[in-house]
Amino acid sequence: MAAMKPRTGDGPLEVTKEGRGIVMRVPLEGGGRLVVEMSAEEASALGDALKNVAG
């Protein structure tokens, strides 16, 4: 049986380029991570939307 890693929400927000996509891993309250894969265009649009909201 393979060793299992614990799934915890501890740790920083991570964004990496994997292949042709960009992968964002967001730690969640209560444990676990939200993993989102997006294109460069989608990442740019997300960045713009966050800047508009955050000021």
Short mmCIF file of C-alpha atoms in Angstrom, two decimals, residues 10 16 22 28 38:
data_model
loop_
_atom_site.label_atom_id
_atom_site.label_comp_id
_atom_site.label_asym_id
_atom_site.label_seq_id
_atom_site.Cartn_x
_atom_site.Cartn_y
_atom_site.Cartn_z
CA ASP A 10 -1.40 24.62 6.03
CA THR A 16 3.25 27.31 -10.71
CA ILE A 22 -0.83 27.73 -14.75
CA LEU A 28 -8.70 26.12 2.53
CA MET A 38 -5.96 27.97 -16.06
#
